[in-house]
Tab-separated table of C-alpha atoms and ligand atoms in Angstrom:
chain	number	residue	atom	x	y	z
Y	71	UNK	CA	-6.664	-22.573	-21.281
Y	72	UNK	CA	-4.707	-23.850	-18.296
Y	73	UNK	CA	-4.742	-21.580	-15.320
Y	74	UNK	CA	-1.240	-20.239	-14.827
Y	75	UNK	CA	-1.697	-20.288	-11.075
Y	76	UNK	CA	-2.079	-24.051	-11.051
Y	77	UNK	CA	0.510	-24.948	-13.662
Y	78	UNK	CA	3.578	-22.919	-12.680
Y	79	UNK	CA	5.139	-22.267	-9.332
Y	80	UNK	CA	5.082	-18.593	-8.616
Y	81	UNK	CA	6.348	-17.076	-5.382
Y	82	UNK	CA	3.600	-15.594	-3.256
Y	83	UNK	CA	3.420	-11.901	-2.376
Y	84	UNK	CA	1.081	-10.050	-0.067
Y	85	UNK	CA	0.572	-6.371	0.513
Y	86	UNK	CA	-2.091	-4.045	1.815
Y	87	UNK	CA	-3.193	-0.470	2.062
Y	88	UNK	CA	-5.204	1.401	4.628
Y	89	UNK	CA	-8.563	2.715	3.381
Y	90	UNK	CA	-7.664	6.395	3.452
Y	91	UNK	CA	-10.285	7.310	0.826
Y	92	UNK	CA	-9.604	8.003	-2.818
Y	93	UNK	CA	-5.955	7.372	-3.567
Y	94	UNK	CA	-3.584	9.980	-4.941
Y	95	UNK	CA	-0.830	9.837	-7.508
Y	96	UNK	CA	1.739	9.191	-4.794
Y	97	UNK	CA	-0.124	6.049	-3.707
Y	98	UNK	CA	-0.329	4.992	-7.331
Y	99	UNK	CA	3.335	5.505	-8.214
Y	100	UNK	CA	4.607	4.334	-4.830
Y	101	UNK	CA	2.649	1.115	-4.571
Y	102	UNK	CA	-0.182	0.316	-6.967
Y	103	UNK	CA	1.762	0.629	-10.215
Y	104	UNK	CA	4.301	-1.846	-8.813
Y	105	UNK	CA	1.642	-4.272	-7.649
Y	106	UNK	CA	0.094	-4.295	-11.103
Y	107	UNK	CA	3.437	-5.365	-12.572
Y	108	UNK	CA	3.823	-8.205	-10.058
Y	109	UNK	CA	0.588	-9.889	-11.087
Y	110	UNK	CA	1.998	-11.987	-13.907
Y	111	UNK	CA	4.987	-13.400	-12.078
Y	112	UNK	CA	3.738	-13.848	-8.531
Y	113	UNK	CA	0.766	-15.345	-6.786
Y	114	UNK	CA	-0.635	-12.090	-5.449
Y	115	UNK	CA	-2.730	-11.211	-2.426
Y	116	UNK	CA	-3.680	-7.536	-2.128
Y	117	UNK	CA	-5.984	-6.286	0.565
Y	118	UNK	CA	-7.580	-3.235	2.089
Y	119	UNK	CA	-6.583	-2.952	5.734
Y	120	UNK	CA	-9.837	-1.684	7.195
Y	121	UNK	CA	-9.097	-3.138	10.637
Y	122	UNK	CA	-5.935	-1.034	10.669
Y	123	UNK	CA	-8.077	2.050	10.191
Y	124	UNK	CA	-9.707	1.197	13.516
Y	125	UNK	CA	-6.407	1.609	15.341
Y	126	UNK	CA	-6.661	5.367	14.830
Y	127	UNK	CA	-10.309	5.962	13.831
Y	128	UNK	CA	-12.128	3.828	16.387
Y	129	UNK	CA	-14.209	6.722	17.704
Y	130	UNK	CA	-15.880	7.372	14.362
Y	131	UNK	CA	-16.007	4.419	12.014
Y	132	UNK	CA	-18.436	5.946	9.511
Y	133	UNK	CA	-15.837	6.633	6.811
Y	134	UNK	CA	-14.186	3.227	6.813
Y	135	UNK	CA	-16.605	1.253	4.619
Y	136	UNK	CA	-17.104	3.975	1.985
Y	137	UNK	CA	-13.341	4.539	1.882
Y	138	UNK	CA	-12.786	0.820	1.461
Y	139	UNK	CA	-14.958	0.813	-1.658
Y	140	UNK	CA	-13.156	3.857	-3.082
Y	141	UNK	CA	-9.780	2.225	-2.557
Y	142	UNK	CA	-11.063	-0.984	-4.141
Y	143	UNK	CA	-12.167	1.018	-7.183
Y	144	UNK	CA	-8.739	2.633	-7.354
Y	145	UNK	CA	-7.129	-0.841	-7.172
Y	146	UNK	CA	-9.248	-1.999	-10.104
Y	147	UNK	CA	-8.789	1.222	-12.049
Y	148	UNK	CA	-5.029	0.984	-11.664
Y	149	UNK	CA	-5.167	-2.456	-13.228
Y	150	UNK	CA	-5.245	-4.980	-10.415
Y	151	UNK	CA	-7.057	-7.852	-12.045
Y	152	UNK	CA	-9.318	-10.045	-9.916
Y	153	UNK	CA	-8.660	-12.911	-12.343
Y	154	UNK	CA	-4.950	-12.770	-11.566
Y	155	UNK	CA	-4.810	-11.484	-7.990
Y	156	UNK	CA	-6.760	-12.174	-4.851
Y	157	UNK	CA	-8.166	-8.789	-3.840
Y	158	UNK	CA	-9.839	-8.769	-0.453
Y	159	UNK	CA	-10.940	-6.839	2.612
Y	160	UNK	CA	-9.243	-7.579	5.913
Y	161	UNK	CA	-12.375	-7.446	8.086
Y	162	UNK	CA	-14.059	-10.045	5.864
Y	163	UNK	CA	-11.434	-12.660	6.661
Y	164	UNK	CA	-11.922	-13.700	10.266
Y	165	UNK	CA	-8.473	-15.245	10.565
Y	166	UNK	CA	-7.176	-11.645	10.747
Y	167	UNK	CA	-8.885	-11.431	14.143
Y	168	UNK	CA	-7.594	-14.800	15.241
Y	169	UNK	CA	-3.866	-14.837	14.588
Y	170	UNK	CA	-3.170	-11.442	16.256
Y	171	UNK	CA	-4.363	-12.852	19.570
Y	172	UNK	CA	-1.960	-15.754	19.352
Y	173	UNK	CA	0.985	-13.693	18.105
Y	174	UNK	CA	0.214	-11.115	20.789
Y	175	UNK	CA	0.978	-13.744	23.410
Y	176	UNK	CA	4.589	-14.061	22.262
Y	177	UNK	CA	5.374	-10.469	21.293
Y	178	UNK	CA	7.369	-8.620	23.967
Y	179	UNK	CA	6.016	-5.154	24.741
Y	180	UNK	CA	9.461	-3.656	24.232
Y	181	UNK	CA	9.421	-4.651	20.560
Y	182	UNK	CA	6.197	-2.713	20.038
Y	183	UNK	CA	7.205	0.373	21.998
Y	184	UNK	CA	10.424	0.544	19.993
Y	185	UNK	CA	8.718	0.754	16.573
Y	186	UNK	CA	9.932	4.093	15.190
Y	187	UNK	CA	6.517	5.334	14.079
Y	188	UNK	CA	4.831	4.565	17.408
Y	189	UNK	CA	5.737	7.603	19.514
Y	190	UNK	CA	5.797	9.829	16.453
Y	191	UNK	CA	2.214	8.952	15.518
Y	192	UNK	CA	0.974	9.524	19.058
Y	193	UNK	CA	2.487	13.010	18.930
Y	194	UNK	CA	1.319	13.783	15.389
Y	195	UNK	CA	-2.236	12.684	16.097
Y	196	UNK	CA	-2.437	14.351	19.496
Y	197	UNK	CA	-6.147	15.115	18.970
Y	198	UNK	CA	-6.845	11.376	19.110
Y	199	UNK	CA	-6.275	9.200	22.148
Y	200	UNK	CA	-3.899	6.585	20.836
Y	201	UNK	CA	-2.868	5.210	24.203
Y	202	UNK	CA	-4.821	2.060	23.416
Y	203	UNK	CA	-3.946	-1.602	23.371
Y	204	UNK	CA	-5.050	-1.750	19.729
Y	205	UNK	CA	-2.780	1.039	18.578
Y	206	UNK	CA	0.253	-0.373	20.354
Y	207	UNK	CA	-0.613	-3.724	18.793
Y	208	UNK	CA	-0.733	-2.383	15.240
Y	209	UNK	CA	2.480	-4.198	14.270
Y	210	UNK	CA	1.081	-7.495	15.586
Y	211	UNK	CA	-1.965	-6.977	13.397
Y	212	UNK	CA	0.289	-6.288	10.444
Y	213	UNK	CA	2.497	-9.297	11.174
Y	214	UNK	CA	-0.631	-11.445	11.225
Y	215	UNK	CA	-1.868	-9.988	7.936
Y	216	UNK	CA	1.354	-11.069	6.358
Y	217	UNK	CA	2.071	-14.395	8.024
Y	218	UNK	CA	-1.456	-15.728	7.459
Y	219	UNK	CA	-0.568	-16.114	3.781
Y	220	UNK	CA	2.963	-17.497	4.277
Y	221	UNK	CA	4.269	-15.242	1.500
Y	222	UNK	CA	7.857	-15.185	0.276
Y	223	UNK	CA	7.756	-11.426	-0.324
Y	224	UNK	CA	6.010	-8.313	0.939
Y	225	UNK	CA	6.136	-5.485	-1.591
Y	226	UNK	CA	6.182	-2.256	0.413
Y	227	UNK	CA	7.789	1.147	0.373
Y	228	UNK	CA	10.572	2.136	2.695
Y	229	UNK	CA	8.130	3.561	5.254
Y	230	UNK	CA	6.823	0.050	5.992
Y	231	UNK	CA	10.171	-1.710	6.097
Y	232	UNK	CA	10.519	-1.600	9.883
Y	233	UNK	CA	7.117	-3.269	10.230
Y	234	UNK	CA	8.133	-6.140	7.989
Y	235	UNK	CA	11.373	-6.531	9.948
Y	236	UNK	CA	9.315	-6.858	13.112
Y	237	UNK	CA	7.095	-9.382	11.345
Y	238	UNK	CA	10.197	-11.464	10.678
Y	239	UNK	CA	11.207	-11.299	14.333
Y	240	UNK	CA	7.757	-12.364	15.481
Y	241	UNK	CA	7.783	-15.245	12.996
Y	242	UNK	CA	11.224	-16.322	14.193
Y	243	UNK	CA	10.077	-16.331	17.805
Y	244	UNK	CA	6.950	-18.285	16.926
Y	245	UNK	CA	8.971	-20.878	15.036
Y	246	UNK	CA	11.329	-21.283	17.999
Y	247	UNK	CA	8.467	-22.031	20.374
Y	248	UNK	CA	6.187	-24.020	18.104
Y	249	UNK	CA	7.156	-26.543	15.487
Y	250	UNK	CA	5.695	-28.974	13.047
Y	251	UNK	CA	7.717	-32.056	12.237
Y	252	UNK	CA	8.052	-31.414	8.533
Y	253	UNK	CA	8.230	-27.636	8.100
Y	254	UNK	CA	8.311	-24.159	9.530
Y	255	UNK	CA	4.835	-22.872	10.195
Y	256	UNK	CA	5.523	-19.173	9.667
Y	257	UNK	CA	8.386	-18.698	7.205
Y	258	UNK	CA	10.049	-15.288	7.416
Y	259	UNK	CA	8.988	-13.164	4.460
Y	260	UNK	CA	11.360	-10.756	2.752
Y	261	UNK	CA	10.716	-7.135	1.904
Y	262	UNK	CA	10.383	-6.531	-1.808
Y	263	UNK	CA	11.289	-2.882	-1.807
Y	264	UNK	CA	9.090	-1.115	-4.323
Y	265	UNK	CA	10.802	1.686	-6.180
Y	266	UNK	CA	8.920	4.904	-5.483
Y	267	UNK	CA	9.923	8.011	-7.399
Y	268	UNK	CA	10.028	11.310	-5.576
Y	269	UNK	CA	6.586	12.710	-6.114
Y	270	UNK	CA	5.977	16.250	-4.897
Y	271	UNK	CA	2.542	17.631	-4.127
Y	272	UNK	CA	1.302	20.999	-5.366
Y	273	UNK	CA	3.084	22.831	-2.536
Y	274	UNK	CA	6.422	21.178	-3.305
Y	275	UNK	CA	6.402	18.959	-0.211
Y	276	UNK	CA	5.994	15.195	-0.490
Y	277	UNK	CA	2.526	14.368	-1.842
Y	278	UNK	CA	0.469	13.362	1.156
Y	279	UNK	CA	-3.167	13.399	2.139
Y	280	UNK	CA	-2.334	15.097	5.429
Y	281	UNK	CA	-0.722	18.055	3.621
Y	282	UNK	CA	-3.752	18.587	1.372
Y	283	UNK	CA	-1.416	18.877	-1.645
Y	284	UNK	CA	-2.466	15.829	-3.627
Y	285	UNK	CA	-3.517	15.091	-7.159
Y	286	UNK	CA	-6.134	12.350	-6.945
Y	287	UNK	CA	-6.246	9.382	-9.295
Y	288	UNK	CA	-9.840	10.428	-9.983
Y	289	UNK	CA	-9.187	14.125	-10.652
Y	290	UNK	CA	-10.695	15.044	-14.028
Y	291	UNK	CA	-8.446	16.737	-16.574
Y	292	UNK	CA	-9.535	20.337	-15.816
Y	293	UNK	CA	-8.821	19.778	-12.120
Y	294	UNK	CA	-5.385	18.343	-12.887
Y	295	UNK	CA	-4.605	21.356	-15.071
Y	296	UNK	CA	-5.861	23.777	-12.433
Y	297	UNK	CA	-3.821	22.127	-9.670
Y	298	UNK	CA	-0.704	22.236	-11.837
Y	299	UNK	CA	-1.263	25.955	-12.488
Y	300	UNK	CA	-1.031	26.741	-8.797
Y	301	UNK	CA	1.910	24.398	-8.207
Y	302	UNK	CA	5.069	25.972	-6.811
Y	303	UNK	CA	8.105	26.197	-9.107
Y	304	UNK	CA	11.841	26.849	-8.828
Y	305	UNK	CA	11.907	29.757	-6.354
Y	306	UNK	CA	14.757	31.353	-8.322
Y	307	UNK	CA	12.437	31.831	-11.284
Y	308	UNK	CA	10.375	34.808	-10.221
Y	309	UNK	CA	10.013	36.584	-13.544
Y	310	UNK	CA	9.495	35.087	-16.982
Y	311	UNK	CA	12.968	36.300	-17.948
Y	312	UNK	CA	14.680	34.566	-14.993
Y	313	UNK	CA	16.434	31.325	-15.789
Y	314	UNK	CA	15.379	28.286	-13.774
Y	315	UNK	CA	16.453	24.735	-13.043
Y	316	UNK	CA	14.054	21.772	-13.390
Y	317	UNK	CA	16.156	19.908	-10.827
Y	318	UNK	CA	15.123	22.499	-8.238
Y	319	UNK	CA	11.488	22.605	-9.288
Y	320	UNK	CA	8.637	20.300	-8.185
Y	321	UNK	CA	7.125	20.576	-11.656
Y	322	UNK	CA	10.455	19.339	-12.991
Y	323	UNK	CA	10.134	16.312	-10.699
Y	324	UNK	CA	6.725	15.541	-12.190
Y	325	UNK	CA	8.180	15.776	-15.688
Y	326	UNK	CA	10.846	13.241	-14.745
Y	327	UNK	CA	8.161	10.746	-13.797
Y	328	UNK	CA	5.435	11.381	-16.339
Y	329	UNK	CA	6.862	13.071	-19.440
Y	330	UNK	CA	8.524	11.618	-22.524
Y	331	UNK	CA	12.307	12.029	-22.903
Y	332	UNK	CA	11.644	14.529	-25.709
Y	333	UNK	CA	9.453	16.711	-23.521
Y	334	UNK	CA	11.906	16.436	-20.656
Y	335	UNK	CA	14.712	17.644	-22.948
Y	336	UNK	CA	12.586	20.629	-24.006
Y	337	UNK	CA	11.900	21.416	-20.356
Y	338	UNK	CA	15.584	21.420	-19.394
Y	339	UNK	CA	16.572	23.492	-22.379
Y	340	UNK	CA	13.683	25.944	-22.140
Y	341	UNK	CA	13.805	26.412	-18.390
Y	342	UNK	CA	17.556	26.920	-18.174
Y	343	UNK	CA	17.545	29.436	-21.012
Y	344	UNK	CA	14.300	31.147	-19.961
Y	345	UNK	CA	13.058	30.161	-23.404
Y	346	UNK	CA	9.757	28.821	-22.034
Y	347	UNK	CA	7.413	30.131	-19.385
Y	348	UNK	CA	6.315	28.139	-16.374
Y	349	UNK	CA	2.712	28.170	-17.552
Y	350	UNK	CA	3.641	26.451	-20.780
Y	351	UNK	CA	5.881	24.017	-18.929
Y	352	UNK	CA	3.110	23.149	-16.490
Y	353	UNK	CA	0.766	22.516	-19.407
Y	354	UNK	CA	3.187	19.892	-20.721
Y	355	UNK	CA	3.436	18.306	-17.282
Y	356	UNK	CA	-0.354	18.139	-17.129
Y	357	UNK	CA	-0.361	16.448	-20.554
Y	358	UNK	CA	1.891	13.704	-19.191
Y	359	UNK	CA	-0.229	13.199	-16.090
Y	360	UNK	CA	-3.473	13.079	-18.030
Y	361	UNK	CA	-1.981	10.402	-20.321
Y	362	UNK	CA	-1.425	8.197	-17.293
Y	363	UNK	CA	-4.685	9.027	-15.539
Y	364	UNK	CA	-7.075	8.685	-18.480
Y	365	UNK	CA	-6.932	4.899	-18.863
Y	366	UNK	CA	-7.087	4.449	-15.081
Y	367	UNK	CA	-10.170	6.625	-14.839
Y	368	UNK	CA	-11.832	4.862	-17.748
Y	369	UNK	CA	-11.252	1.447	-16.222
Y	370	UNK	CA	-12.400	2.711	-12.823
Y	371	UNK	CA	-15.645	4.015	-14.305
Y	372	UNK	CA	-16.370	0.651	-15.939
Y	373	UNK	CA	-17.097	-1.009	-12.570
Y	374	UNK	CA	-20.413	-0.608	-10.778
Y	375	UNK	CA	-20.563	-0.674	-6.992
Y	376	UNK	CA	-22.290	-4.095	-6.878
Y	377	UNK	CA	-19.533	-5.468	-9.113
Y	378	UNK	CA	-16.853	-4.183	-6.771
Y	379	UNK	CA	-18.634	-5.664	-3.768
Y	380	UNK	CA	-18.880	-8.982	-5.601
Y	381	UNK	CA	-15.167	-8.931	-6.480
Y	382	UNK	CA	-14.264	-8.224	-2.851
Y	383	UNK	CA	-16.562	-10.993	-1.611
Y	384	UNK	CA	-15.070	-13.515	-3.978
Y	385	UNK	CA	-11.516	-12.441	-3.150
Y	386	UNK	CA	-12.196	-12.521	0.575
Y	387	UNK	CA	-13.555	-16.051	0.206
Y	388	UNK	CA	-10.349	-17.189	-1.473
Y	389	UNK	CA	-8.239	-15.392	1.135
Y	390	UNK	CA	-10.180	-17.124	3.944
Y	391	UNK	CA	-9.348	-20.503	2.486
Y	392	UNK	CA	-5.657	-19.742	2.275
Y	393	UNK	CA	-5.571	-18.143	5.718
Y	394	UNK	CA	-7.434	-21.053	7.284
Y	395	UNK	CA	-4.793	-23.454	5.986
Y	396	UNK	CA	-2.189	-21.481	7.942
Y	397	UNK	CA	-4.388	-21.327	11.038
Y	398	UNK	CA	-4.718	-25.113	11.028
Y	399	UNK	CA	-0.945	-25.409	11.058
Y	400	UNK	CA	-0.689	-22.769	13.788
Y	401	UNK	CA	-3.222	-24.602	15.939
Y	402	UNK	CA	-1.459	-27.905	15.453
Y	403	UNK	CA	1.987	-26.493	16.199
Y	404	UNK	CA	0.663	-24.726	19.319
Y	405	UNK	CA	-1.139	-27.894	20.379
Y	406	UNK	CA	-4.477	-26.109	20.516
Y	407	UNK	CA	-6.332	-29.130	19.175
Y	408	UNK	CA	-8.082	-31.585	21.440
Y	409	UNK	CA	-7.883	-34.615	19.208
Y	410	UNK	CA	-4.911	-36.681	20.206
Y	411	UNK	CA	-4.165	-34.557	23.262
Y	412	UNK	CA	-4.955	-37.368	25.733
Y	413	UNK	CA	-2.879	-40.024	24.033
Z	679	LIG	N1	0.651	-0.606	7.432
Z	679	LIG	C1	0.403	-0.450	6.020
Z	679	LIG	C2	0.218	1.025	5.688
Z	679	LIG	O1	-0.017	1.827	6.562
Z	679	LIG	C3	-0.823	-1.206	5.593
Z	679	LIG	C4	-0.711	-2.651	5.882
Z	679	LIG	C5	-1.421	-3.330	6.824
Z	679	LIG	C6	0.135	-3.604	5.241
Z	679	LIG	N2	-1.104	-4.641	6.814
Z	679	LIG	C7	-0.149	-4.853	5.869
Z	679	LIG	C8	1.081	-3.538	4.231
Z	679	LIG	C9	0.533	-6.020	5.501
Z	679	LIG	C10	1.760	-4.701	3.854
Z	679	LIG	C11	1.479	-5.933	4.486
Z	679	LIG	O2	0.298	1.373	4.530
Z	680	LIG	FE1	9.738	24.591	-13.125
Z	680	LIG	FE2	9.089	24.341	-15.673
Z	680	LIG	FE3	9.090	26.728	-14.522
Z	680	LIG	FE4	11.372	25.490	-14.991
Z	680	LIG	S1	9.915	26.208	-16.519
Z	680	LIG	S2	10.799	26.531	-13.109
Z	680	LIG	S3	10.797	23.366	-14.648
Z	680	LIG	S4	7.757	25.034	-14.033
């Protein structure tokens, strides 16, 4: 069977995720589920950004490697297919150490200090000293991650959009300084904005690891049901006889994402008429979640650790080849080669 990758032109996409440990439903719906869909129509590079973890966790690196493996398992469980996509680990591809140095030379400090999340993160993570060169340079690292693969698109959520914009500016500046005769070395990639539904955590705020309100991709059914039981609901519905509104209820938001139209109709009708209780309603929401999680968990459990390591090694090898091609062009355009220099 002919390999689709070699027979049809498919635009290239690249995206990555920090190894934060086991992923939660928000990570799945906000990114992974979209990546899985891209696999058939794009040449895909997906990676785990373990060097990015160092920008904040440099003082204790012990969690990074185990978290990387967990995230890789979640990638595979969610349906990223190593036969279709190149799945790799940033630290295993040395070009990710190389290009940031060169791009750092041309990136004005003001561009980095102006990144919206920069000051915010320093304040939010006040217990860590983030007044480092590496942390300020985070966007240069990210620009390098992207530009090394010369992708047409970067599928990310809105929170990463500013970083991709900066990547485009860095690429533009590079291309102004350094040129090859026949083409642009670092084409400006476009954001492919991934739709991410509003996904509340158990306390009603946005699902986020830092709030401790997550439902993990790996949570077994009883845990999912238990977490749903304690989830906050429409505050107007205090007693069973009070009418509620699914549009004002975090459980309602989960139904919108995970339940069938029939169930959703029952929820609206029953909640607004006080015909159902919240416990029953939450049970239905859990049913919908479990339907989505079961196949992911089964696939996840089918991989052994050595298999995951092997997949990451193979993917990183392929990524190195692609990245090295770009580095050759970068070196040539920057005239960092000795051959021919004297002529
Ligand atoms: N900054 C991204 C995040 O925090 C992770 C990331 C690193 C990334 N390098 C990237 C995403 C390149 C897309 C492309 O989630
Ligand atoms: Fe929320 Fe369902 Fe209770 Fe309505 S019945 S308040 S949607 S949990």
